[in-house]
Amino acid sequence: MILVGGQGTRLRPLTTNRPKPLVPLVDRPFMAYMLEWVATHGITDVVMCCGFLADSMVEALGDGSRFGVQLTWVEEPEPRGTAGALKFAQEHLHDRFVMLNGDVLTDLDLSAQIAHHEQAGATGTLALVPVEDPTSYGLVRLNGDSSVEGFLEKPNPDEIDTDLISAGAYVLERSVLDLIPDGRMVSIEREVWPRLVGDGLYGCVHRGAYWMDIGTPHRYLEGTADILAGRVRTQVTERLKDGPVDPSATVAPGVIVDRASLVDRGAVLGPRVTIGEGSVVGAGVRIDEDVILENAVLLDGATVASGCRLRDCVVGSGARIDRGTHLSDAAMIGDGATIGANNVLARGIRIAPGANLPAGSIRF
Ligand code: GDD
Ligand code: MG
């Protein structure tokens, strides 16, 4: 089961009009990566636990067959929290199942974790990955036999004595449901894992695996670059084997396209355009002359006029960037917005979908 009930507020304006699982990442909705990943581990029945904008998700992901899985959709009457969602979906769960946070890009070895869970005779097994700063995650202390000694959700800096955190992938026995009260909001991190410590909760360390919570603009851009460079195992690598430019795109002479980028279907690149590493030119995007992209993401149908410099930024679907505008430093332009000529937008600025910024109005 995959938890997809959160609101994704930190990724606005990408998530203003779409749920986070549908945010486009390189050339497919984010959720496609998770579904393709579980399918490679032989998991074919997936329950999607939704709380927010479920209709658009059902429309976009359908029955899952495109991704090699069979989807069942469950919608909570109101957000029930990470454990409440599990309880609400209980009729669909087998005796042993995998539960995933729906906002993580990873290629960690789920099959190895399932084997680890079986060998330990565990009630629950948490995937663990090392991170530099555990403060925004669930910190996990392990005993020598890989049983969990302590679980601390969002630890204070002075409580940190390990770099291992819960990666949001769990193998669980159905008996876990007995620990979850029915019909109310329950957090699995705060109310269930602490009760299982010393009573069947284990950790499986995945060193060397790729793992990233893509929920902020900087991490979204980093994840994009990592997919394009093949630092995480995804089906995009397979697609890019024949080069970064889709055969249906139109590329003027003298255009430079980095190998770790993508110029998607029907895109049109004018003279002297440079598509640098980690950049995505979405389907149907049009770029005029003398434009430089570096780890910049242009979603479907965006247009960019001459002389723009776009670095570490996201331009939403159908947005228009006029001449000589510079975007950098995690600037996020909403779908359908118009940015007039000669604006300079940086420092994490976010422009709402459909907004209209006159020429030369902002140097931020
Ligand atoms: N269906 C449903 N209902 N899903 C929910 C709800 C809910 O009420 N609340 C949250 N979710 C989903 C989110 O969409 C997300 O996919 C997942 O549950 C985790 O919630 P987040 O809000 O993203 O939590 P977090 O990132 O702060 O922390 C969690 O993930 C970390 C790893 O990224 C915790 O599980 C930490 O322990 C963990 O380290
Ligand atoms: Mg999260």
PDB file of C-alpha atoms in Angstrom, residues 29-197:
ATOM      1  CA  PRO A  29       4.463  11.561 -13.068  1.00  0.00           C
ATOM      2  CA  PHE A  30       6.447  11.056  -9.870  1.00  0.00           C
ATOM      3  CA  MET A  31       4.278   8.080  -8.858  1.00  0.00           C
ATOM      4  CA  ALA A  32       5.326   6.176 -12.000  1.00  0.00           C
ATOM      5  CA  TYR A  33       8.822   5.765 -10.497  1.00  0.00           C
ATOM      6  CA  MET A  34       7.427   4.180  -7.347  1.00  0.00           C
ATOM      7  CA  LEU A  35       5.116   1.833  -9.242  1.00  0.00           C
ATOM      8  CA  GLU A  36       7.830   0.769 -11.703  1.00  0.00           C
ATOM      9  CA  TRP A  37      10.198   0.219  -8.783  1.00  0.00           C
ATOM     10  CA  VAL A  38       7.816  -2.029  -6.796  1.00  0.00           C
ATOM     11  CA  ALA A  39       6.979  -3.948  -9.982  1.00  0.00           C
ATOM     12  CA  THR A  40      10.669  -4.852 -10.401  1.00  0.00           C
ATOM     13  CA  HIS A  41      10.423  -6.520  -6.955  1.00  0.00           C
ATOM     14  CA  GLY A  42       7.477  -8.658  -7.975  1.00  0.00           C
ATOM     15  CA  ILE A  43       4.841  -6.542  -6.223  1.00  0.00           C
ATOM     16  CA  THR A  44       1.861  -6.326  -8.546  1.00  0.00           C
ATOM     17  CA  ASP A  45      -1.153  -5.465  -6.342  1.00  0.00           C
ATOM     18  CA  VAL A  46      -0.972  -1.906  -5.043  1.00  0.00           C
ATOM     19  CA  VAL A  47      -3.494  -0.110  -2.827  1.00  0.00           C
ATOM     20  CA  MET A  48      -3.337   3.676  -3.222  1.00  0.00           C
ATOM     21  CA  CYS A  49      -4.442   5.401   0.005  1.00  0.00           C
ATOM     22  CA  CYS A  50      -5.565   8.903  -0.924  1.00  0.00           C
ATOM     23  CA  GLY A  51      -6.922  11.851   0.944  1.00  0.00           C
ATOM     24  CA  PHE A  52      -6.606  14.721  -1.541  1.00  0.00           C
ATOM     25  CA  LEU A  53      -7.596  15.230  -5.201  1.00  0.00           C
ATOM     26  CA  ALA A  54      -8.038  11.511  -5.751  1.00  0.00           C
ATOM     27  CA  ASP A  55     -10.034  11.961  -8.966  1.00  0.00           C
ATOM     28  CA  SER A  56      -7.128  13.443 -10.911  1.00  0.00           C
ATOM     29  CA  MET A  57      -4.873  10.636  -9.679  1.00  0.00           C
ATOM     30  CA  VAL A  58      -7.272   7.934 -10.783  1.00  0.00           C
ATOM     31  CA  GLU A  59      -7.537   9.658 -14.139  1.00  0.00           C
ATOM     32  CA  ALA A  60      -3.754   9.940 -14.590  1.00  0.00           C
ATOM     33  CA  LEU A  61      -2.663   6.530 -13.261  1.00  0.00           C
ATOM     34  CA  GLY A  62      -5.741   4.481 -14.110  1.00  0.00           C
ATOM     35  CA  ASP A  63      -5.585   0.795 -13.240  1.00  0.00           C
ATOM     36  CA  GLY A  64      -1.769   0.868 -13.139  1.00  0.00           C
ATOM     37  CA  SER A  65      -1.259  -1.602 -15.979  1.00  0.00           C
ATOM     38  CA  ARG A  66       0.958   0.896 -17.822  1.00  0.00           C
ATOM     39  CA  PHE A  67       3.404   0.562 -14.935  1.00  0.00           C
ATOM     40  CA  GLY A  68       3.170  -3.192 -14.514  1.00  0.00           C
ATOM     41  CA  VAL A  69       0.869  -3.174 -11.453  1.00  0.00           C
ATOM     42  CA  GLN A  70      -2.828  -3.453 -10.577  1.00  0.00           C
ATOM     43  CA  LEU A  71      -4.092  -0.447  -8.597  1.00  0.00           C
ATOM     44  CA  THR A  72      -6.900  -0.376  -6.037  1.00  0.00           C
ATOM     45  CA  TRP A  73      -8.009   3.112  -4.991  1.00  0.00           C
ATOM     46  CA  VAL A  74      -9.060   3.919  -1.432  1.00  0.00           C
ATOM     47  CA  GLU A  75     -10.148   7.394  -0.408  1.00  0.00           C
ATOM     48  CA  GLU A  76     -10.312   8.415   3.237  1.00  0.00           C
ATOM     49  CA  PRO A  77     -13.353  10.467   4.262  1.00  0.00           C
ATOM     50  CA  GLU A  78     -10.863  12.860   5.893  1.00  0.00           C
ATOM     51  CA  PRO A  79      -7.078  12.483   6.294  1.00  0.00           C
ATOM     52  CA  ARG A  80      -6.558   9.730   8.873  1.00  0.00           C
ATOM     53  CA  GLY A  81      -2.782  10.022   9.325  1.00  0.00           C
ATOM     54  CA  THR A  82      -0.189   7.460   8.285  1.00  0.00           C
ATOM     55  CA  ALA A  83      -1.552   4.626  10.466  1.00  0.00           C
ATOM     56  CA  GLY A  84      -5.204   5.644  10.189  1.00  0.00           C
ATOM     57  CA  ALA A  85      -4.886   5.333   6.412  1.00  0.00           C
ATOM     58  CA  LEU A  86      -3.574   1.799   6.831  1.00  0.00           C
ATOM     59  CA  LYS A  87      -6.460   0.884   9.136  1.00  0.00           C
ATOM     60  CA  PHE A  88      -8.959   2.386   6.713  1.00  0.00           C
ATOM     61  CA  ALA A  89      -7.611   0.184   3.881  1.00  0.00           C
ATOM     62  CA  GLN A  90      -7.433  -2.987   5.983  1.00  0.00           C
ATOM     63  CA  GLU A  91      -9.885  -5.079   3.947  1.00  0.00           C
ATOM     64  CA  HIS A  92      -7.418  -4.974   1.020  1.00  0.00           C
ATOM     65  CA  LEU A  93      -4.348  -6.130   2.942  1.00  0.00           C
ATOM     66  CA  HIS A  94      -2.770  -9.598   2.961  1.00  0.00           C
ATOM     67  CA  ASP A  95      -1.185 -11.335   5.969  1.00  0.00           C
ATOM     68  CA  ARG A  96       2.129  -9.753   5.048  1.00  0.00           C
ATOM     69  CA  PHE A  97       2.410  -6.590   2.987  1.00  0.00           C
ATOM     70  CA  VAL A  98       4.642  -3.672   2.106  1.00  0.00           C
ATOM     71  CA  MET A  99       3.713  -0.098   3.008  1.00  0.00           C
ATOM     72  CA  LEU A 100       5.385   2.892   1.359  1.00  0.00           C
ATOM     73  CA  ASN A 101       5.418   6.629   1.926  1.00  0.00           C
ATOM     74  CA  GLY A 102       4.341   8.008  -1.424  1.00  0.00           C
ATOM     75  CA  ASP A 103       6.910  10.792  -1.747  1.00  0.00           C
ATOM     76  CA  VAL A 104      10.270   9.053  -1.966  1.00  0.00           C
ATOM     77  CA  LEU A 105      12.447   8.446  -5.007  1.00  0.00           C
ATOM     78  CA  THR A 106      14.510   5.350  -4.345  1.00  0.00           C
ATOM     79  CA  ASP A 107      15.877   2.163  -5.851  1.00  0.00           C
ATOM     80  CA  LEU A 108      16.490   0.393  -2.553  1.00  0.00           C
ATOM     81  CA  ASP A 109      16.319  -3.400  -2.586  1.00  0.00           C
ATOM     82  CA  LEU A 110      12.807  -4.241  -1.345  1.00  0.00           C
ATOM     83  CA  SER A 111      13.308  -7.945  -2.045  1.00  0.00           C
ATOM     84  CA  ALA A 112      16.290  -8.028   0.335  1.00  0.00           C
ATOM     85  CA  GLN A 113      14.199  -6.259   2.979  1.00  0.00           C
ATOM     86  CA  ILE A 114      11.369  -8.780   2.670  1.00  0.00           C
ATOM     87  CA  ALA A 115      13.907 -11.612   3.068  1.00  0.00           C
ATOM     88  CA  HIS A 116      15.425  -9.830   6.106  1.00  0.00           C
ATOM     89  CA  HIS A 117      11.927  -9.493   7.640  1.00  0.00           C
ATOM     90  CA  GLU A 118      11.202 -13.199   7.174  1.00  0.00           C
ATOM     91  CA  GLN A 119      14.550 -14.308   8.589  1.00  0.00           C
ATOM     92  CA  ALA A 120      14.113 -12.136  11.675  1.00  0.00           C
ATOM     93  CA  GLY A 121      10.540 -13.322  12.187  1.00  0.00           C
ATOM     94  CA  ALA A 122       9.670  -9.629  12.526  1.00  0.00           C
ATOM     95  CA  THR A 123       6.271  -7.989  12.982  1.00  0.00           C
ATOM     96  CA  GLY A 124       7.526  -4.894  11.161  1.00  0.00           C
ATOM     97  CA  THR A 125      10.750  -4.099   9.316  1.00  0.00           C
ATOM     98  CA  LEU A 126      11.725  -0.520   8.507  1.00  0.00           C
ATOM     99  CA  ALA A 127      13.971   0.360   5.570  1.00  0.00           C
ATOM    100  CA  LEU A 128      16.856   2.430   6.911  1.00  0.00           C
ATOM    101  CA  VAL A 129      19.146   4.773   5.000  1.00  0.00           C
ATOM    102  CA  PRO A 130      21.930   7.053   6.245  1.00  0.00           C
ATOM    103  CA  VAL A 131      21.421  10.822   5.817  1.00  0.00           C
ATOM    104  CA  GLU A 132      23.543  13.814   6.826  1.00  0.00           C
ATOM    105  CA  ASP A 133      20.799  15.589   8.773  1.00  0.00           C
ATOM    106  CA  PRO A 134      18.161  13.341  10.394  1.00  0.00           C
ATOM    107  CA  THR A 135      16.156  16.210  11.975  1.00  0.00           C
ATOM    108  CA  SER A 136      13.309  16.128   9.435  1.00  0.00           C
ATOM    109  CA  TYR A 137      12.958  12.329   9.483  1.00  0.00           C
ATOM    110  CA  GLY A 138      12.359   9.403  11.812  1.00  0.00           C
ATOM    111  CA  LEU A 139      15.629   8.563  13.569  1.00  0.00           C
ATOM    112  CA  VAL A 140      16.219   4.856  14.222  1.00  0.00           C
ATOM    113  CA  ARG A 141      18.652   3.323  16.731  1.00  0.00           C
ATOM    114  CA  LEU A 142      19.492  -0.320  16.073  1.00  0.00           C
ATOM    115  CA  ASN A 143      20.649  -3.177  18.273  1.00  0.00           C
ATOM    116  CA  GLY A 144      23.335  -5.607  17.071  1.00  0.00           C
ATOM    117  CA  ASP A 145      20.707  -8.134  15.948  1.00  0.00           C
ATOM    118  CA  SER A 146      19.016  -5.440  13.786  1.00  0.00           C
ATOM    119  CA  SER A 147      16.063  -5.080  16.135  1.00  0.00           C
ATOM    120  CA  VAL A 148      15.086  -1.451  16.747  1.00  0.00           C
ATOM    121  CA  GLU A 149      16.301   0.006  20.039  1.00  0.00           C
ATOM    122  CA  GLY A 150      14.529   3.351  19.627  1.00  0.00           C
ATOM    123  CA  PHE A 151      12.457   5.344  17.148  1.00  0.00           C
ATOM    124  CA  LEU A 152      12.365   9.155  17.339  1.00  0.00           C
ATOM    125  CA  GLU A 153      10.219  11.057  14.843  1.00  0.00           C
ATOM    126  CA  LYS A 154      11.750  14.470  13.957  1.00  0.00           C
ATOM    127  CA  PRO A 155      14.502  14.322  16.597  1.00  0.00           C
ATOM    128  CA  ASN A 156      16.011  17.423  18.216  1.00  0.00           C
ATOM    129  CA  PRO A 157      19.644  18.042  17.178  1.00  0.00           C
ATOM    130  CA  ASP A 158      20.881  16.995  20.648  1.00  0.00           C
ATOM    131  CA  GLU A 159      19.132  13.620  20.353  1.00  0.00           C
ATOM    132  CA  ILE A 160      20.995  12.575  17.203  1.00  0.00           C
ATOM    133  CA  ASP A 161      23.487   9.773  17.755  1.00  0.00           C
ATOM    134  CA  THR A 162      23.145   7.860  14.490  1.00  0.00           C
ATOM    135  CA  ASP A 163      22.759   8.786  10.813  1.00  0.00           C
ATOM    136  CA  LEU A 164      20.125   6.093  10.152  1.00  0.00           C
ATOM    137  CA  ILE A 165      16.578   7.215   9.412  1.00  0.00           C
ATOM    138  CA  SER A 166      13.385   5.481   8.402  1.00  0.00           C
ATOM    139  CA  ALA A 167      13.211   5.594   4.601  1.00  0.00           C
ATOM    140  CA  GLY A 168       9.431   5.256   4.420  1.00  0.00           C
ATOM    141  CA  ALA A 169       9.336   1.627   3.215  1.00  0.00           C
ATOM    142  CA  TYR A 170       7.990  -0.974   5.609  1.00  0.00           C
ATOM    143  CA  VAL A 171       7.364  -4.725   5.538  1.00  0.00           C
ATOM    144  CA  LEU A 172       4.500  -5.458   7.935  1.00  0.00           C
ATOM    145  CA  GLU A 173       2.513  -8.358   9.364  1.00  0.00           C
ATOM    146  CA  ARG A 174      -1.220  -7.896   9.466  1.00  0.00           C
ATOM    147  CA  SER A 175      -1.148  -8.044  13.281  1.00  0.00           C
ATOM    148  CA  VAL A 176       0.116  -4.436  13.230  1.00  0.00           C
ATOM    149  CA  LEU A 177      -3.487  -3.431  12.523  1.00  0.00           C
ATOM    150  CA  ASP A 178      -4.400  -4.469  16.088  1.00  0.00           C
ATOM    151  CA  LEU A 179      -2.302  -1.571  17.407  1.00  0.00           C
ATOM    152  CA  ILE A 180      -4.255   1.043  15.448  1.00  0.00           C
ATOM    153  CA  PRO A 181      -7.488   2.456  16.879  1.00  0.00           C
ATOM    154  CA  ASP A 182     -10.304   2.687  14.341  1.00  0.00           C
ATOM    155  CA  GLY A 183     -11.992   5.777  12.964  1.00  0.00           C
ATOM    156  CA  ARG A 184      -9.572   8.534  13.976  1.00  0.00           C
ATOM    157  CA  MET A 185      -6.324  10.202  12.923  1.00  0.00           C
ATOM    158  CA  VAL A 186      -3.343   8.026  13.933  1.00  0.00           C
ATOM    159  CA  SER A 187       0.353   8.540  13.158  1.00  0.00           C
ATOM    160  CA  ILE A 188       2.287   5.339  12.564  1.00  0.00           C
ATOM    161  CA  GLU A 189       5.528   7.121  13.433  1.00  0.00           C
ATOM    162  CA  ARG A 190       4.337   8.547  16.744  1.00  0.00           C
ATOM    163  CA  GLU A 191       1.835   5.936  17.948  1.00  0.00           C
ATOM    164  CA  VAL A 192       2.743   2.573  16.394  1.00  0.00           C
ATOM    165  CA  TRP A 193       6.528   2.251  15.904  1.00  0.00           C
ATOM    166  CA  PRO A 194       7.303   3.263  19.540  1.00  0.00           C
ATOM    167  CA  ARG A 195       4.935   0.523  20.769  1.00  0.00           C
ATOM    168  CA  LEU A 196       6.616  -2.088  18.565  1.00  0.00           C
ATOM    169  CA  VAL A 197      10.125  -1.291  19.808  1.00  0.00           C
TER     170      VAL A 197
END
